PDB file of C-alpha atoms in Angstrom:
ATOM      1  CA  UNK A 843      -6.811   3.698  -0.417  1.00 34.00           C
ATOM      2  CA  UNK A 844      -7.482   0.243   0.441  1.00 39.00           C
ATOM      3  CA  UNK A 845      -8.162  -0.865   3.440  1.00 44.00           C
ATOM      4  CA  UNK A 846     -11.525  -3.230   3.189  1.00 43.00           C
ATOM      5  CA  UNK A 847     -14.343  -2.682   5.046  1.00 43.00           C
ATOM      6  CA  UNK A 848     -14.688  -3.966   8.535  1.00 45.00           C
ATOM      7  CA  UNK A 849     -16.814  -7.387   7.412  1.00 47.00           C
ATOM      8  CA  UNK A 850     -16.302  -7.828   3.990  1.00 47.00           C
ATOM      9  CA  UNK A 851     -13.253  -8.613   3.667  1.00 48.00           C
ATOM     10  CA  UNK A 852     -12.706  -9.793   0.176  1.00 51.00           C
ATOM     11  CA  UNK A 853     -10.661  -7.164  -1.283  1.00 48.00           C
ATOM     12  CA  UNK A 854     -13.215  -5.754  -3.889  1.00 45.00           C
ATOM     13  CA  UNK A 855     -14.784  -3.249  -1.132  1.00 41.00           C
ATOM     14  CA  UNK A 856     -12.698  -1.076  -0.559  1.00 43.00           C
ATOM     15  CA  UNK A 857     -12.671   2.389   1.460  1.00 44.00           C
ATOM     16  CA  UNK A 858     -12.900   5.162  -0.486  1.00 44.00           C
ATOM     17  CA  UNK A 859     -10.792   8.160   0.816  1.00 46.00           C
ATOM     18  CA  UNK A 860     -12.171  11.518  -0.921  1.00 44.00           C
ATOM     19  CA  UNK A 861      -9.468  11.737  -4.146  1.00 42.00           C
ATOM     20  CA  UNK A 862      -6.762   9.301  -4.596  1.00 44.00           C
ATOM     21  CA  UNK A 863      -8.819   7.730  -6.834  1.00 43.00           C
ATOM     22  CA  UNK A 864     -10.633   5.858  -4.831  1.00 46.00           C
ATOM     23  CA  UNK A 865     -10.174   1.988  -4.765  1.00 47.00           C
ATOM     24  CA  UNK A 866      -6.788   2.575  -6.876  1.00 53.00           C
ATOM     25  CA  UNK A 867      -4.581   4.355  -4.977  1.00 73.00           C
ATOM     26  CA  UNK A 868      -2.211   3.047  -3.151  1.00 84.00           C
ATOM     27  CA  UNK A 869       1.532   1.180  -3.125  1.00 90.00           C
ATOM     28  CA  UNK A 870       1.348  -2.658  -4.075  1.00 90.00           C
ATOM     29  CA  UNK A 871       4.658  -4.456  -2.629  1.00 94.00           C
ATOM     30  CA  UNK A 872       4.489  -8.058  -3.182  1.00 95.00           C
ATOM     31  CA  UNK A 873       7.637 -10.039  -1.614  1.00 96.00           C
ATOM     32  CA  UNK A 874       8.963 -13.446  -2.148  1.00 96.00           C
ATOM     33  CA  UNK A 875       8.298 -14.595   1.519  1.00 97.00           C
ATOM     34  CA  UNK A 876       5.898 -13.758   4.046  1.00 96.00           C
ATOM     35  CA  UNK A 877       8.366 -12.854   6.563  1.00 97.00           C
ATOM     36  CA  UNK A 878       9.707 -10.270   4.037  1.00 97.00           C
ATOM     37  CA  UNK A 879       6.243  -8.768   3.958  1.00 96.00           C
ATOM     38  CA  UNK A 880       5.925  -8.477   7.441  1.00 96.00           C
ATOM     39  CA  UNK A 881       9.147  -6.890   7.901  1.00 97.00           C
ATOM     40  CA  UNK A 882       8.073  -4.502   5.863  1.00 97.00           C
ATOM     41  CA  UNK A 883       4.845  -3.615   7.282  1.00 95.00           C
ATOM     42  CA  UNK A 884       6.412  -3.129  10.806  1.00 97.00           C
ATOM     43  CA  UNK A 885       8.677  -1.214   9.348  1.00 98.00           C
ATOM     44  CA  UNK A 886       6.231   0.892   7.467  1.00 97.00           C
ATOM     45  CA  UNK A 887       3.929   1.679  10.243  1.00 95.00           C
ATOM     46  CA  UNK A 888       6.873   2.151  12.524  1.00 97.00           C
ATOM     47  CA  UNK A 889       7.631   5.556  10.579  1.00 97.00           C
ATOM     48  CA  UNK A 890       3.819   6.422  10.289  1.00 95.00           C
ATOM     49  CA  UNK A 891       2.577   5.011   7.066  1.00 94.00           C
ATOM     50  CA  UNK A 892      -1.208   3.871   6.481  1.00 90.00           C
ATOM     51  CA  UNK A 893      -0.482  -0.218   5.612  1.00 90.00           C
ATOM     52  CA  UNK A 894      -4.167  -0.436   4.270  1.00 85.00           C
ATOM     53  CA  UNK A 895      -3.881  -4.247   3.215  1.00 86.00           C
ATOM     54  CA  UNK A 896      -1.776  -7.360   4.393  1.00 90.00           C
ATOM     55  CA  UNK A 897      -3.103 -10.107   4.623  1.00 89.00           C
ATOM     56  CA  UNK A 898      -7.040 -11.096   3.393  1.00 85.00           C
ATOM     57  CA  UNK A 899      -8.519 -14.386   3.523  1.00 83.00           C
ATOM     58  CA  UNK A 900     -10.006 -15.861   0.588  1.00 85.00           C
ATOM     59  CA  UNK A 901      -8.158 -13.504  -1.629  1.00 85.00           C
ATOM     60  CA  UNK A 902      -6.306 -16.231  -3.834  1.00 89.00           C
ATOM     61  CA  UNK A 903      -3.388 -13.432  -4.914  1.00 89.00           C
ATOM     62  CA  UNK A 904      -0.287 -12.065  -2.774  1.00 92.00           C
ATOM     63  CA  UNK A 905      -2.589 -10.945  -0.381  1.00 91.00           C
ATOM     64  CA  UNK A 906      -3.796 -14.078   0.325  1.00 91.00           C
ATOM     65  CA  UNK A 907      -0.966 -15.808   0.949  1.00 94.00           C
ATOM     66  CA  UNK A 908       0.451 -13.295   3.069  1.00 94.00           C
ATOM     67  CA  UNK A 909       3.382 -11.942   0.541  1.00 95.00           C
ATOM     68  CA  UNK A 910       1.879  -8.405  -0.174  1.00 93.00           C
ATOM     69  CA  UNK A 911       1.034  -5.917   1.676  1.00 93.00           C
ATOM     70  CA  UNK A 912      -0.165  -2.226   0.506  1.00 90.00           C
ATOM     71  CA  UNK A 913       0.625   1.692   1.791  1.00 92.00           C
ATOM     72  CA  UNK A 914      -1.800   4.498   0.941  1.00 88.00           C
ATOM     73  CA  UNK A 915      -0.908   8.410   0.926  1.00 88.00           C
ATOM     74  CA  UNK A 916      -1.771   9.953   4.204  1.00 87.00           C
ATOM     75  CA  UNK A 917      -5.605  10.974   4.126  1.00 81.00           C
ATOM     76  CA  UNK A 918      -4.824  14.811   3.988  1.00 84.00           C
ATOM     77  CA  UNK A 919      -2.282  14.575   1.448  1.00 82.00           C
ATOM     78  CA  UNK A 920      -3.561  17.256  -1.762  1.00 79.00           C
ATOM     79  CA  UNK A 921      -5.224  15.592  -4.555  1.00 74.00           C
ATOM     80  CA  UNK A 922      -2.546  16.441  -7.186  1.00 80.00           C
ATOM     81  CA  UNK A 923      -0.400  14.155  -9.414  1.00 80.00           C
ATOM     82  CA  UNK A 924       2.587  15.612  -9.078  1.00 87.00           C
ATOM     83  CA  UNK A 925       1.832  15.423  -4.372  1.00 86.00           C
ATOM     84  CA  UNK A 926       1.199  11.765  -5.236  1.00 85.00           C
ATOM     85  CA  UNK A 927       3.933  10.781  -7.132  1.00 88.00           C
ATOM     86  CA  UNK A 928       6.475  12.260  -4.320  1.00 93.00           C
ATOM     87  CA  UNK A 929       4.517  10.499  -1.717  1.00 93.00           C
ATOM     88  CA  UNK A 930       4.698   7.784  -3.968  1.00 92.00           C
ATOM     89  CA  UNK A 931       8.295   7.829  -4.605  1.00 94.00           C
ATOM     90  CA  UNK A 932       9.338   8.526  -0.727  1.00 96.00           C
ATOM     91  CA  UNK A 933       7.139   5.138   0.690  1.00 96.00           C
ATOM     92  CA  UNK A 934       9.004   3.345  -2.122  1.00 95.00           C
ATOM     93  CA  UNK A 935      12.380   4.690  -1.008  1.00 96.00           C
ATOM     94  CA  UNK A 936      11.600   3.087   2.744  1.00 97.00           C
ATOM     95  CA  UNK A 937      12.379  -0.497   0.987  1.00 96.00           C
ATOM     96  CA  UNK A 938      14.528   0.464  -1.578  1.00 94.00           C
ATOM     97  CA  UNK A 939      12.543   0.130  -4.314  1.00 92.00           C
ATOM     98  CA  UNK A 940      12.955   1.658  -7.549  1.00 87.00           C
ATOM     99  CA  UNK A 941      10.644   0.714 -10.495  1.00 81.00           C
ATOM    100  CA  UNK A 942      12.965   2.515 -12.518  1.00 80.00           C
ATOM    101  CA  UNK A 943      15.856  -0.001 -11.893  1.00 77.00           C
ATOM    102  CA  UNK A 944      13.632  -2.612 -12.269  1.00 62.00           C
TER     103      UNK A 944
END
């Protein structure tokens, strides 16, 4: 997961969800405008998807600037590769995306 903690805001504390491995588990989508990015976060949390970061002051990457934002697996989904990489695939099908065509 991702989301930072309430107050420290700098993207290197993160919340820890119990498996997901921890600070590294989540969707990045970075997006060449910042209107694209919120367009996608609306869209994500309109069909119930955790958008854990958007935008974080201070951060001088993506996030930062308001181009990224990032979607973690629902906090009761199994810890199990093969659970994550369908969750995976299905947020990434929401946009389109497929880092196989890429």
């Amino acid at each position: 997961g991702d989301p930072a903690i309430q107050g420290m805001n700098t993207g290197s504390v993160l919340y820890d969800p119990i498996g997901h491995g921890g600070q590294a588990y989540h969707n990045h989508y970075e997006f060449t405008t910042q209107e694209q990015a919120a367009s996608a976060k609306k869209l994500y949390e309109s069909k119930g998807y955790r958008v854990t970061s958007y935008i974080r002051p201070g951060d001088p990457g993506a996030h930062g600037k308001g181009f990224a934002i990032d979607v973690a697996p629902p906090l009761d989904l199994p810890y199990d590769r093969e659970a994550e990489r369908k969750w995976s695939a299905e947020a990434n099908a929401v946009i389109g995306y497929n880092p196989l065509q890429q």
